[in-house]
Every structure is written in structure tokens, then in C-alpha cells.
Amino acid sequence: MPDRGGGPTGPRIRVGRPSRRARTLLMTLGVLAVLAMAFVMFAGFWTDWLWYRSVKFSSVFTTTLWTKIGLFAVFGLLMAAAVGVNVWLAHRLRPPLSAMSMEQQSLDRYRMGLAPYKKWVLIAITALVGLIAGASAAGQWRTWLLWVNGELFGQKDPQFGLDVAFYAFDLPWYRFLLGFGFAAAVISLVAAALVHYLYGGLRLTTPGARASAAATGHLSVLLGVFVALKAVAYWLDRYGLAVKSSDFKATGNWTGLRYVDANAYLPAKTILFCIAVICAVLFFATLWRRTWQLPVIGFGLMVLSAILIGGLYPAIVQKFQVQPNEQAKEAEYIKKNIDATRKAYDIDGAKVTDYAGAGDSGDSAQLRKDADTAASYRLLDPNVVSPTFRQLQQERKYYQFPQTLDVDRYNGQDTVIGLRELDLKGIPKRNWINDHFYYTHGYGAVSAKGTSVNADNEGGPEFTESGLPSSGVLSEKAKYEQRIYYGEKTEQYSIVGGPQQELDYEKNGEPTKTTSYKGNSGVNLANPFNRAAYAVTMSEPQILYSGAIGEGSRILYNRTPKERVEAVAPWLTIDGDAYPAIIGNRIQWIVDAYTTTNGYPYASRTTLGDTTTDSLTTNQRAVVAQQNQVNYIRNSVKATVDAYDGTVKLYEWDEKDPVLKTWKKAFPGTVEDKDKIPAQLKEHLRYPQDMFKVQRELLTRYHVTEPKQFYSGSDAWQVPDDPTTDAKGAVPPYYLSLKMPGDKEQNFSLTTTFTPNGRPNLGGFMAVDADAASPSYGTIRLLRVTGDVLGPQQVQNRLSTNPDVTEFVRNTKGANSDIEYGNLLTIPLNDGFLYVTPVYAQGNNAQYPLLKKVGVSYGKETVFKDSLAEALNAVFGEKGAETPPDKGDGTTKPPATGSAALQKAIADASAALADSDKALAKSPQDWVAYGKAQDALRDALQRAADAQKSAPPADNKGDNKGDGKTPDPAKSPDAGTPPKND
């Protein structure tokens, strides 16, 4: 039979091997896959670089990048070298012949299998540990920059006499180096031991010596290095006691040395350091003695000493010396903790004054007069009226206002302000083009007087800037750019400036306005490579091929003020509340930023996330913290973000802060000097809320400066829960222009109240001058209440149970409406406290609250009236004629008689007609102004009709008492005199 193939004489058939074309195709696909993976990894890096370059903070990107690369390379190589050298050395020191035993025969198979790949295994192991160590070291870039650029604080710790900079900047770096050394020693020890075991240097079951002399010496040196590092750790632990956190039952969270630390742990650490040094020398001595007997004994003694001296002895001191007389023993250290904590949180300058708080029972007329100037009573609560702004000024469903509006000052007037930002959820039709190309920005600011409401609008805000486009007092001096491309609610990316037009704004009765972005913000997408990178980064392939992107197209992202400031200054902790201000012809977001550390000796630590939480805090209001637990904080930087082009500016605010000086050295040119702050911007800078909340939390305990009183906790306070809401949480601080005791004029302030621990009555009142233009900016005033005064929750309870309130609530509920209490304002007045709270009603159909009542409490009096003026009159016992009608801002107008009211109504109607004519005469015609004038005309005509109905008869020649009878002129005291017709 002929050979069919496969035999010696038949043709060879290669089964399963691909053709050259297939191999080429597979190789090409493999190369493309590798390139695609590399591009995906590179895209994130490239887009980050483009973004930092677009905001002109490329130095931050490069400094951070090169620092990470440097740390990765240096420490990765050090770890790889340490492990690799020890593995190589262990292999080189292997015994020439292995013992004949079952153990070694089993290991022979592994040795033979490993022999051809020894070089590659060594490279793989060292590369792996090097990569891990390098990645870990790269994460310490902040620690490195602080250490290498550290500035002195000029303050020394009371225990060791070292500058605070040692604990804040140096000690963290030394601890990192120590941890790295421990890791290198342990990994090298384990790796070397495994190699020695594999090649017979170490034997577990073989008769005779368990280790060769070479293995003994090698491993002893590594153990000696480990013990030497432990000695260094003991020495650093001595200084670590100054920043150690512990639980102290007298104060709770405690940082720094206590009596047992200074008199037991500190000497114990010194002794253990000496023992560890001796033990390390004994391990190194095995290079000559070739025995582990002495090192093992020394190591055992070190462990025993650590248990007895480092653990048992301090416990004995605490039990038998401290606890029987803890107050006296700890007094010295409590004083150090108090002084350090007050300095670290900048509350050491707080001015504490005793204040009776019960109120002056003197002349009620004088009290009423003083109440008018005690404060600018903010009746418009920014935490309540956002729905009202939304209903009255939203204009379109795709706009929104923040849940909590902001308080600012314009022309000396406390003002509530919010921006009309874009809300994608309100877009009529959602698709990629609409979401990212057409609906790109919000439009205009809306503001209202904080101290008054619009009586003609049934208690709604008295707007000072409104409409679309916005107009009013904020824009009367200069027109400002109203487009809002960057805002607190603007979280999506937008692509602008290209062939696709954007919606500008829509107004009833007018054609839709469109625009194209003219700013320099964002990254240019005309480059195909950039488009591909962003298509990968944004996970949106359409960016690569969409026809809506062309010449001039720019992508805007990282659009919230907090995101932008945190990105350009990753070493700052960002306040949770950015607020807008109109400065010149632009809307600027103002962002407060902090420098922090947790290495201030003796200063107690606080957790920013917990301390800055109150009843109004939301996820968007949370503080952005790089280092959440801190024991030093300064509001060192004021930042601005332009709402139109996203420009970020960082301004130095605290010129003495050593942490800021350190970061300025690390990132030169990123923070501008304080004297570069524009005057207009400074008018709107204020004391930040998060800083204030941290300080008030510390002052609940650290307003006490005497160790004995501090230890007893007899004068400890707490921040009360917000009494105006059912939500659990601390009462928020309030911005308010008020006059503190002893002041001659009001100051824009940030205020809060305290209650004693476990009691609802008032314990203290805190106010800080919040006006950055004021010479006393940042001055903390603390009133320690010495009398028995009602606290916020008690006042709210008294108000809620007032008969007038219960009747109002019943009537409101009966009208299918709900009530909502506004901010409970606390104002010091004549050695007492005046409480003012606005009360809003919200109809279930209207869906927005209107101010209907004002509650006021002073001393033992609590009243509930239609207006602030009426309430103040009533609470201070002002008698007389019926209270004049209130205009909503605390001022009154005299009562109008029928004829006067008629004349006023006629005059208003005439003015409304004139306004209507002016609106129609404009080109184009102003239909909004015309509509308002027509509303005013209808209101005036109605008032004229009402006044005519209530006017007295023309033939009434006497005092009509309402009983249908006219007094007899003969019986009148003025008989013979013609009666006067009033």
C-alpha cells in the first residue's frame, strides 16, 4: 500500500500551525490591543495635563507628578535593591554540599526546577516588591513636600522644647522612613531565610547544626538591623507622646502627654531604646561569634522589658499614683493641653465676658428704642425661602436654585442671594446633544432684602435683583456677565464654542436667544488626538466622531467651585459652602480654604466631618477634607472662581500661617499675596462657617482656662439641637448684623448659642466679626451667661404653645396649609437676650413659603404678631393706639384716614398709568414692566374703592361713636364752638 502521508517518504502536513498571513494578522491585532491599552492608560494622564494647563496651574500638575515619580523611583529601587541583594547574598552563601537527608532530597527537586530560571525569578521578585514599595512611597508626596519645605512655627512644645514644625513636618516623614525600613528589613529577612532553607543553609529536620555559619551571620545582621530600627522607633515614640491621642475620662478626646506619659512611658521609652541598641549590637556580634545564644537572650530581655517597663509599670503608676489624686496630678498637663488647643484653633484670643442675660426691667420705651438698633433682623431665612425663589424667579423648569441660599452684603444691606443655575433634570427632552451642547449654562443672580418682605406680595421676598435677564440694584451700576457656566450644581461636562449653538435664555413673548461661548475656559477639542483622549476619559465615543464638534469647540468640566479649587490646590481643605458675589462685571464664586495638620503637640484633635455637621448639612454641603482629623486649622486662603470662564484665583489671607508658607514654597506662584485682593472682592469676604463651627465645638470645653474647672466639667457646654426643625442636628450658625454689648454700631457677624451639658437653658452666646473689611475681623466675642435664661429649645417650646400660635396653626392647617419656623435669631439686648423667629405658611397648592407671622421673646414675655414692629411693641409693653401697619422691614407707616387713603390710592393709580405709558414707549416695548404697572394700577383702584366705602358721611359734624347718635353740642365741653370735622 502506498504511504498516504505522515510517513518517512510522504509529504509533511503541518497540523494546527497558522499560515504566515494569519500570524501577521494575529501579531497586528496583538500590537493594536497593546497600543489601545496603552492609550487608555495614557488618556487620563493627558487630559489631566490639558485641564491643568487650561486653568494655568500646570506647575501644580508637574510638581505633584515629578514628586510622585521621584518617590516611586527612589524608594522602589531601594526596596528592590535591599531585597535583591539579600536574596543574591543568601544564594551566594549557600553551602557547597547539601546534607544527605530526606528533607534535602525533597528540596533538590525544587532547586533543580528553579536552576534555569534563577535570574528571572530574582528579577521578578525584586521588581514586584519595588513596584509595591514605590507605589506606597508615591502616596507620601505631601509628607515629603512638607518635610523638605517646612517653615518654623516659632512656637515650642512645653515638654521637649522643640519647634512645632518638628511634629507637623519632620516627625511624619521620619515615621514613614522608619516604616519603610521595617518593611525592607522584614521582607529581606523572609526572602533570605527562604533562600537559605532552599539551598541547605537552614535545616529543620536534618541532624546536626540547624544553620550554617554563613546563614547565621547573614540572618543575624538582618535581625540586628530590625532591632536597631526598633531602637529608633522607641526614640521617636518619646516625641510621639506629644501628639498621641488617648481617651481621658475627664475631657474625652485628649492629645499630648499626661502624668503617666511623662513619668512612666517617657522614661520607659528611653530605657527600651538603650536595651534595643545593646540587643542590636549583640546581633551584629554574631558575625564574629557565630552563635545566636547572646542575641536571643538579649531579644528575650527586650521583649520582657517592653512588657514590664512599657506596659505594666505605667499601669501601676496610673492605678496607685494618679487615680487617687487625678485632678492634682493632671493639672499641669491639662493646662498645657488647654493652652495648645486654644492656640492651634485660633481661639486663644476669644474675649469672654460674664453676662447676666435676664434682661433689663427698666424703661420699656427705651428698650423698644434700643431694639430697633440692636440688629438688622433677618426675617428672610435663606434656609427656608429657596422654594419661594424657585417658584417666583425660576422662570424655566431647567433652572434651579440651591437648597440653602447665601447671605451677603450689598450697599450695607444684609442680602439673601442665589444664582439661577442649570438643572438638567428639567430639560424638556433629554439626549446627548441637549445635555452637553444646547443646555450649557444658567442665567442671572436673584437677590432679596434679608431684613424685610414684600407686604404687597403677602409675605414674599422683597427682590432687589430679579427677572430674566436679571435686573435691579446689583446691576444698576454696571452690567455684569449673567451666564453661569460654573456653579455648585453644574456637575456635567459641556462642549461649547463650536458649530452647535447654545440656548442662552427664553423669555415669554420673545424669540429664543441663542449664543456661542466666547470665553477661554476649557480644553480645545479641534485636535483629533484630544477628542480621542476625552472620548476615552468621558466614556463617550460620540466625542470622537460627532459633527457637533468642530473648530473652536471646547470641553468644560470640573465645573463646581469646590472641585476646581481642590484640584488646583490639593493641599488645601475646602469649606463646604461656596457663595456667589457680583464683583465688577462678573459673578465670582468665593471659596474659603484651610491649611490643617494633625501634628500640633498637646492640641486635641477634632474630626472635621463630624464637627461641621448641623441640621442643614447635606451631602453637597460637606467639608472637602484632605486630612479629616486635625488639631490645627487656619483659614489661610480665600479663593475665587469666575462663574463665566472658570478662572481660579488663590489669595493669601493668613500671612502668619507657617503651613501656608510651607505650601507656597512647595508650589511657588500659585497663591497671590494678600495685598493683591481687589477692594470690591474684600467687601464680600466673610468669616467661614466651617471654621466657625470647628471653633464653637472646641469652645464648648475650652472656654474654660482653669485646669481644676476644666477637669470637673462643671462649666462644659454643648451646641444645642436646632429647635426650628424636626431634623436632628446642631443649630446652624447664622450670619447677622448685630450690636454686641459695648459696641456703638452693628457689625456683620456669625453667631451661635450654647447650652450647659445636659440642660436646655442658655449657657453662652458666641459671635465673631465676619466682615473682612472690618479692623476687628475674626475677633471672637463670648458671653458667658450667669443667670437662669431660657435656651433656644425652651423659647421655641414657649412660642409653639402660645395661644396665638396654636390658633394660627389650627387656622393654617384648616386652610390646607403648613407652617414652617425660620431661623431663631438670638440678639443680646440690655443685659438680656431677644429672640426673633419668622414664621412661614406654605399652601399645599402654592408649594412655597410666605412670611405670615413673627415670634419675639424677651425675658418672660413671648408674643406672636403679624409683623416684627408689632411684635417688638407688644413684647416691650408699648401701649397706645393700634399698631400702625408694618411694611415688612420693622418700620411702620402712620395709619391712613379714609380721605388720606383715597388720596394715596389715586396718586398710586396715576403713577401706575405713567409707568404703563413709559413701558409701551420703549423700543422694544417692555412688557414685563407694563404688566407690573398694570398690577399696581389694579391694586390702587381697589384701594381707592375700599377707601371711598369707609369714608365718613359728609354731613357728620360730630364724633360718631358708632351707635348712630351724635353728641348734643349744648352738652359738649366746647359748647358754642363749631364742631371740628376730622
Short mmCIF file of C-alpha atoms in Angstrom, two decimals, residues 98-467:
data_model
loop_
_atom_site.label_atom_id
_atom_site.label_comp_id
_atom_site.label_asym_id
_atom_site.label_seq_id
_atom_site.Cartn_x
_atom_site.Cartn_y
_atom_site.Cartn_z
CA SER A 98 23.83 19.68 50.94
CA ALA A 99 23.37 17.15 53.72
CA MET A 100 22.07 13.73 52.85
CA SER A 101 18.60 13.68 54.32
CA MET A 102 15.02 13.25 53.24
CA GLU A 103 14.45 16.97 53.74
CA GLN A 104 17.29 17.93 51.40
CA GLN A 105 16.34 15.30 48.84
CA SER A 106 12.85 16.83 48.66
CA LEU A 107 14.35 20.28 48.23
CA ASP A 108 16.67 19.05 45.45
CA ARG A 109 13.72 18.80 43.07
CA TYR A 110 12.81 22.46 43.66
CA ARG A 111 16.42 23.56 43.31
CA MET A 112 16.77 21.70 40.00
CA GLY A 113 13.49 23.06 38.69
CA LEU A 114 14.45 26.62 39.68
CA ALA A 115 18.03 26.47 38.37
CA PRO A 116 17.36 27.52 34.73
CA TYR A 117 15.19 30.46 35.83
CA LYS A 118 17.08 31.78 38.88
CA LYS A 119 17.97 35.07 37.22
CA TRP A 120 14.41 35.74 36.06
CA VAL A 121 12.91 34.77 39.40
CA LEU A 122 15.25 37.21 41.15
CA ILE A 123 14.32 39.98 38.73
CA ALA A 124 10.59 39.24 39.10
CA ILE A 125 10.71 39.25 42.91
CA THR A 126 12.72 42.46 43.16
CA ALA A 127 10.56 44.16 40.53
CA LEU A 128 7.35 43.19 42.35
CA VAL A 129 8.44 44.41 45.78
CA GLY A 130 9.95 47.50 44.16
CA LEU A 131 6.68 48.37 42.43
CA ILE A 132 4.66 47.90 45.61
CA ALA A 133 7.10 49.93 47.70
CA GLY A 134 7.33 52.66 45.07
CA ALA A 135 3.58 52.99 44.78
CA SER A 136 3.30 53.26 48.56
CA ALA A 137 6.03 55.91 48.68
CA ALA A 138 4.42 57.95 45.88
CA GLY A 139 1.36 58.36 48.09
CA GLN A 140 3.55 60.22 50.60
CA TRP A 141 4.17 63.18 48.29
CA ARG A 142 2.51 65.61 50.71
CA THR A 143 4.64 64.34 53.60
CA TRP A 144 7.81 64.75 51.54
CA LEU A 145 6.97 68.28 50.36
CA LEU A 146 6.11 69.38 53.89
CA TRP A 147 9.36 67.96 55.23
CA VAL A 148 11.62 69.43 52.57
CA ASN A 149 9.92 72.87 52.58
CA GLY A 150 8.91 73.08 56.25
CA GLU A 151 8.79 76.53 57.87
CA LEU A 152 9.19 77.08 61.60
CA PHE A 153 6.10 77.88 63.69
CA GLY A 154 8.05 79.97 66.17
CA GLN A 155 6.31 78.04 68.98
CA LYS A 156 7.93 75.32 71.08
CA ASP A 157 6.24 72.38 72.73
CA PRO A 158 6.32 72.53 76.55
CA GLN A 159 7.78 69.04 77.06
CA PHE A 160 10.81 68.77 74.77
CA GLY A 161 11.28 72.40 73.75
CA LEU A 162 11.16 71.59 70.02
CA ASP A 163 9.52 73.82 67.44
CA VAL A 164 6.02 72.72 66.44
CA ALA A 165 7.35 72.27 62.88
CA PHE A 166 9.22 69.16 64.07
CA TYR A 167 5.91 67.46 64.93
CA ALA A 168 3.94 68.85 61.98
CA PHE A 169 6.51 68.39 59.20
CA ASP A 170 9.51 66.31 60.35
CA LEU A 171 8.09 63.57 62.55
CA PRO A 172 5.61 62.24 59.91
CA TRP A 173 8.46 61.88 57.40
CA TYR A 174 10.72 60.16 59.92
CA ARG A 175 7.92 57.74 60.73
CA PHE A 176 7.47 56.97 57.05
CA LEU A 177 11.18 56.28 56.69
CA LEU A 178 11.05 54.07 59.76
CA GLY A 179 8.08 52.14 58.41
CA PHE A 180 9.84 51.72 55.08
CA GLY A 181 12.95 50.45 56.88
CA PHE A 182 10.91 47.92 58.85
CA ALA A 183 9.25 46.68 55.66
CA ALA A 184 12.59 46.34 53.86
CA ALA A 185 14.17 44.51 56.82
CA VAL A 186 11.26 42.09 57.26
CA ILE A 187 10.90 41.28 53.54
CA SER A 188 14.66 40.84 53.18
CA LEU A 189 14.76 38.62 56.26
CA VAL A 190 11.95 36.39 54.99
CA ALA A 191 13.35 36.21 51.46
CA ALA A 192 16.89 35.44 52.70
CA ALA A 193 15.60 32.78 55.10
CA LEU A 194 13.68 31.06 52.29
CA VAL A 195 16.76 31.02 50.04
CA HIS A 196 18.96 29.71 52.84
CA TYR A 197 16.42 26.98 53.53
CA LEU A 198 16.07 26.08 49.86
CA TYR A 199 19.82 25.70 49.41
CA GLY A 200 20.54 23.97 52.70
CA GLY A 201 21.82 26.88 54.79
CA LEU A 202 18.89 26.35 57.17
CA ARG A 203 17.72 22.88 58.15
CA LEU A 204 14.62 21.98 60.10
CA THR A 205 14.77 18.18 60.36
CA THR A 206 18.30 17.29 59.28
CA PRO A 207 20.50 16.04 62.11
CA GLY A 208 23.33 18.34 63.21
CA ALA A 209 23.54 22.14 63.09
CA ARG A 210 20.32 23.84 62.14
CA ALA A 211 22.09 26.67 60.30
CA SER A 212 25.36 27.13 58.53
CA ALA A 213 27.78 29.75 59.83
CA ALA A 214 27.18 31.91 56.75
CA ALA A 215 23.39 31.76 57.17
CA THR A 216 23.72 32.51 60.88
CA GLY A 217 25.79 35.60 60.20
CA HIS A 218 23.58 36.84 57.38
CA LEU A 219 20.28 36.44 59.22
CA SER A 220 21.75 37.84 62.43
CA VAL A 221 22.75 41.02 60.65
CA LEU A 222 19.21 41.38 59.26
CA LEU A 223 17.75 40.79 62.74
CA GLY A 224 20.23 43.33 64.08
CA VAL A 225 19.01 45.88 61.54
CA PHE A 226 15.41 45.18 62.57
CA VAL A 227 16.22 45.61 66.28
CA ALA A 228 18.21 48.78 65.53
CA LEU A 229 15.18 50.18 63.74
CA LYS A 230 13.11 49.26 66.79
CA ALA A 231 15.53 51.29 68.91
CA VAL A 232 14.94 54.28 66.61
CA ALA A 233 11.19 53.67 66.92
CA TYR A 234 11.45 53.78 70.72
CA TRP A 235 13.31 57.07 70.48
CA LEU A 236 10.77 58.63 68.12
CA ASP A 237 7.95 57.32 70.32
CA ARG A 238 9.19 59.68 73.01
CA TYR A 239 8.31 62.64 70.80
CA GLY A 240 5.20 60.90 69.55
CA LEU A 241 3.76 61.13 73.06
CA ALA A 242 3.27 64.87 72.47
CA VAL A 243 0.87 64.19 69.58
CA LYS A 244 -0.58 60.91 70.82
CA SER A 245 -4.36 60.71 71.05
CA SER A 246 -5.96 58.97 74.00
CA ASP A 247 -9.24 58.81 75.83
CA PHE A 248 -9.27 60.85 79.02
CA LYS A 249 -12.48 60.40 81.00
CA ALA A 250 -12.36 63.98 82.26
CA THR A 251 -12.26 65.51 78.78
CA GLY A 252 -12.97 62.75 76.27
CA ASN A 253 -10.61 63.13 73.32
CA TRP A 254 -7.12 64.02 74.53
CA THR A 255 -3.86 64.77 72.73
CA GLY A 256 -0.46 65.07 74.38
CA LEU A 257 1.29 63.79 77.49
CA ARG A 258 -0.48 63.16 80.76
CA TYR A 259 1.11 62.44 84.12
CA VAL A 260 1.59 58.74 83.39
CA ASP A 261 3.14 59.54 79.99
CA ALA A 262 5.66 61.99 81.38
CA ASN A 263 6.56 59.94 84.46
CA ALA A 264 6.24 56.35 83.24
CA TYR A 265 6.03 55.99 79.47
CA LEU A 266 8.70 58.58 78.68
CA PRO A 267 11.42 57.03 80.89
CA ALA A 268 10.29 53.57 79.76
CA LYS A 269 10.81 54.50 76.12
CA THR A 270 14.30 55.79 76.92
CA ILE A 271 15.22 52.59 78.75
CA LEU A 272 13.81 50.43 75.97
CA PHE A 273 15.83 52.44 73.46
CA CYS A 274 19.03 51.63 75.33
CA ILE A 275 18.11 47.93 75.63
CA ALA A 276 17.29 47.75 71.90
CA VAL A 277 20.65 49.31 70.98
CA ILE A 278 22.50 46.73 73.12
CA CYS A 279 20.41 43.92 71.62
CA ALA A 280 21.19 45.11 68.09
CA VAL A 281 24.93 45.15 68.88
CA LEU A 282 24.66 41.56 70.12
CA PHE A 283 23.05 40.50 66.84
CA PHE A 284 25.79 42.21 64.85
CA ALA A 285 28.40 40.47 67.03
CA THR A 286 27.33 37.09 65.63
CA LEU A 287 29.47 37.92 62.59
CA TRP A 288 32.41 37.02 64.82
CA ARG A 289 30.92 34.70 67.44
CA ARG A 290 28.73 32.66 65.02
CA THR A 291 26.20 31.86 67.74
CA TRP A 292 22.73 33.15 68.45
CA GLN A 293 22.82 32.50 72.16
CA LEU A 294 23.53 36.05 73.36
CA PRO A 295 21.36 37.82 70.75
CA VAL A 296 18.41 35.54 71.53
CA ILE A 297 18.82 36.20 75.25
CA GLY A 298 19.08 39.91 74.58
CA PHE A 299 16.00 39.88 72.36
CA GLY A 300 14.06 37.98 75.02
CA LEU A 301 15.07 40.54 77.63
CA MET A 302 13.97 43.34 75.31
CA VAL A 303 10.54 41.76 74.86
CA LEU A 304 10.21 41.16 78.60
CA SER A 305 11.29 44.76 79.30
CA ALA A 306 8.73 46.05 76.82
CA ILE A 307 6.00 44.18 78.71
CA LEU A 308 7.15 45.13 82.20
CA ILE A 309 8.57 48.61 81.69
CA GLY A 310 6.45 49.70 78.76
CA GLY A 311 3.16 48.19 79.88
CA LEU A 312 2.98 47.03 83.48
CA TYR A 313 4.88 49.89 85.13
CA PRO A 314 2.74 52.68 83.58
CA ALA A 315 -0.40 50.79 84.60
CA ILE A 316 0.85 50.64 88.21
CA VAL A 317 1.65 54.37 88.18
CA GLN A 318 -1.79 55.18 86.81
CA LYS A 319 -3.55 52.93 89.33
CA PHE A 320 -1.73 53.85 92.51
CA GLN A 321 -0.37 57.35 91.93
CA VAL A 322 -2.69 59.09 89.50
CA GLN A 323 -6.18 57.77 90.20
CA PRO A 324 -6.24 58.54 93.95
CA ASN A 325 -5.46 62.21 93.21
CA GLU A 326 -6.02 62.57 89.48
CA GLN A 327 -7.08 66.20 89.47
CA ALA A 328 -3.90 67.41 91.16
CA LYS A 329 -1.62 65.08 89.19
CA GLU A 330 -3.06 66.01 85.82
CA ALA A 331 -3.46 69.77 86.42
CA GLU A 332 -0.09 70.67 84.86
CA TYR A 333 -0.80 68.64 81.72
CA ILE A 334 -4.40 69.83 81.42
CA LYS A 335 -3.08 73.40 81.42
CA LYS A 336 -0.65 72.52 78.59
CA ASN A 337 -3.48 70.93 76.63
CA ILE A 338 -5.76 73.95 77.13
CA ASP A 339 -3.09 76.45 76.02
CA ALA A 340 -2.03 74.40 72.98
CA THR A 341 -5.59 73.69 71.83
CA ARG A 342 -6.62 77.33 72.08
CA LYS A 343 -3.58 78.39 70.03
CA ALA A 344 -3.96 75.64 67.44
CA TYR A 345 -7.60 76.52 66.69
CA ASP A 346 -7.04 80.28 66.96
CA ILE A 347 -9.45 80.67 69.86
CA ASP A 348 -6.88 81.90 72.39
CA GLY A 349 -7.92 85.48 71.63
CA ALA A 350 -11.61 84.89 72.38
CA LYS A 351 -12.93 87.65 74.62
CA VAL A 352 -15.04 86.08 77.37
CA THR A 353 -17.47 88.31 79.27
CA ASP A 354 -19.91 87.44 82.03
CA TYR A 355 -23.44 88.37 81.03
CA ALA A 356 -26.50 88.11 83.26
CA GLY A 357 -28.87 87.51 80.36
CA ALA A 358 -32.03 88.02 82.39
CA GLY A 359 -32.91 91.33 80.71
CA ASP A 360 -33.35 94.87 81.92
CA SER A 361 -36.64 95.59 83.61
CA GLY A 362 -36.17 99.33 83.12
CA ASP A 363 -37.96 101.76 80.85
CA SER A 364 -39.89 99.80 78.22
CA ALA A 365 -39.81 102.75 75.82
CA GLN A 366 -36.01 102.79 75.96
CA LEU A 367 -35.87 99.02 75.48
CA ARG A 368 -38.11 99.37 72.44
CA LYS A 369 -35.85 102.07 71.07
CA ASP A 370 -32.73 100.00 71.70
CA ALA A 371 -34.30 97.01 69.98
CA ASP A 372 -34.51 98.96 66.72
CA THR A 373 -30.72 99.38 66.61
CA ALA A 374 -29.64 96.11 68.27
CA ALA A 375 -29.61 94.19 65.00
CA SER A 376 -30.75 94.05 61.40
CA TYR A 377 -33.31 91.35 61.99
CA ARG A 378 -33.08 88.89 59.14
CA LEU A 379 -36.68 87.87 58.54
CA LEU A 380 -35.86 86.17 55.25
CA ASP A 381 -34.39 82.81 56.22
CA PRO A 382 -32.04 81.58 53.43
CA ASN A 383 -32.64 78.02 54.59
CA VAL A 384 -36.42 78.29 54.09
CA VAL A 385 -37.12 80.60 51.15
CA SER A 386 -35.34 78.71 48.37
CA PRO A 387 -38.69 77.23 47.19
CA THR A 388 -40.07 80.78 47.08
CA PHE A 389 -37.17 81.92 44.91
CA ARG A 390 -37.74 78.89 42.73
CA GLN A 391 -41.46 79.49 42.29
CA LEU A 392 -41.22 83.23 41.70
CA GLN A 393 -37.90 83.51 39.83
CA GLN A 394 -37.08 80.12 38.32
CA GLU A 395 -38.66 81.25 35.02
CA ARG A 396 -37.96 77.90 33.32
CA LYS A 397 -38.06 74.32 34.56
CA TYR A 398 -34.45 73.74 33.55
CA TYR A 399 -33.21 76.32 36.08
CA GLN A 400 -32.71 75.76 39.79
CA PHE A 401 -31.64 77.49 42.99
CA PRO A 402 -29.58 75.89 45.77
CA GLN A 403 -31.49 74.36 48.64
CA THR A 404 -29.84 76.83 51.01
CA LEU A 405 -29.35 80.37 49.70
CA ASP A 406 -26.46 82.58 50.73
CA VAL A 407 -26.25 85.71 52.86
CA ASP A 408 -24.10 88.63 51.71
CA ARG A 409 -23.95 92.41 51.98
CA TYR A 410 -24.74 94.93 49.26
CA ASN A 411 -24.81 98.66 49.93
CA GLY A 412 -24.75 97.99 53.67
CA GLN A 413 -27.86 95.79 53.44
CA ASP A 414 -27.96 92.14 54.53
CA THR A 415 -28.98 90.37 51.34
CA VAL A 416 -30.12 86.84 50.51
CA ILE A 417 -28.77 85.80 47.13
CA GLY A 418 -28.86 82.77 44.83
CA LEU A 419 -27.85 82.02 41.26
CA ARG A 420 -30.21 80.63 38.65
CA GLU A 421 -28.20 77.54 37.72
CA LEU A 422 -28.87 74.92 35.10
CA ASP A 423 -30.89 71.84 36.09
CA LEU A 424 -30.56 69.07 33.52
CA LYS A 425 -33.47 67.17 35.06
CA GLY A 426 -35.79 69.95 33.90
CA ILE A 427 -34.79 69.77 30.23
CA PRO A 428 -37.89 69.02 28.12
CA LYS A 429 -36.14 66.35 26.05
CA ARG A 430 -33.06 64.55 27.28
CA ASN A 431 -30.43 63.45 24.78
CA TRP A 432 -26.69 63.78 24.35
CA ILE A 433 -26.86 66.98 22.28
CA ASN A 434 -29.30 68.71 24.62
CA ASP A 435 -27.47 67.64 27.76
CA HIS A 436 -23.98 68.63 26.66
CA PHE A 437 -24.28 71.11 23.76
CA TYR A 438 -27.56 73.05 23.90
CA TYR A 439 -28.31 73.46 27.60
CA THR A 440 -24.93 74.56 28.90
CA HIS A 441 -25.36 77.32 31.46
CA GLY A 442 -27.57 79.06 33.97
CA TYR A 443 -28.51 82.71 33.81
CA GLY A 444 -28.52 85.56 36.31
CA ALA A 445 -28.48 86.26 40.03
CA VAL A 446 -31.58 86.78 42.15
CA SER A 447 -31.40 88.65 45.46
CA ALA A 448 -33.76 89.97 48.09
CA LYS A 449 -33.52 92.10 51.21
CA GLY A 450 -32.78 89.94 54.20
CA THR A 451 -34.47 92.22 56.70
CA SER A 452 -37.85 92.68 55.06
CA VAL A 453 -40.52 91.05 52.98
CA ASN A 454 -42.88 92.35 50.34
CA ALA A 455 -46.13 93.19 52.09
CA ASP A 456 -47.88 93.59 48.75
CA ASN A 457 -46.85 90.04 47.87
CA GLU A 458 -48.37 88.55 51.05
CA GLY A 459 -45.03 87.96 52.74
CA GLY A 460 -42.85 87.02 49.78
CA PRO A 461 -39.27 88.24 49.31
CA GLU A 462 -38.65 91.89 48.51
CA PHE A 463 -36.46 91.27 45.48
CA THR A 464 -33.63 93.66 44.75
CA GLU A 465 -32.42 91.72 41.67
CA SER A 466 -34.87 89.64 39.66
CA GLY A 467 -36.22 88.79 36.25
#
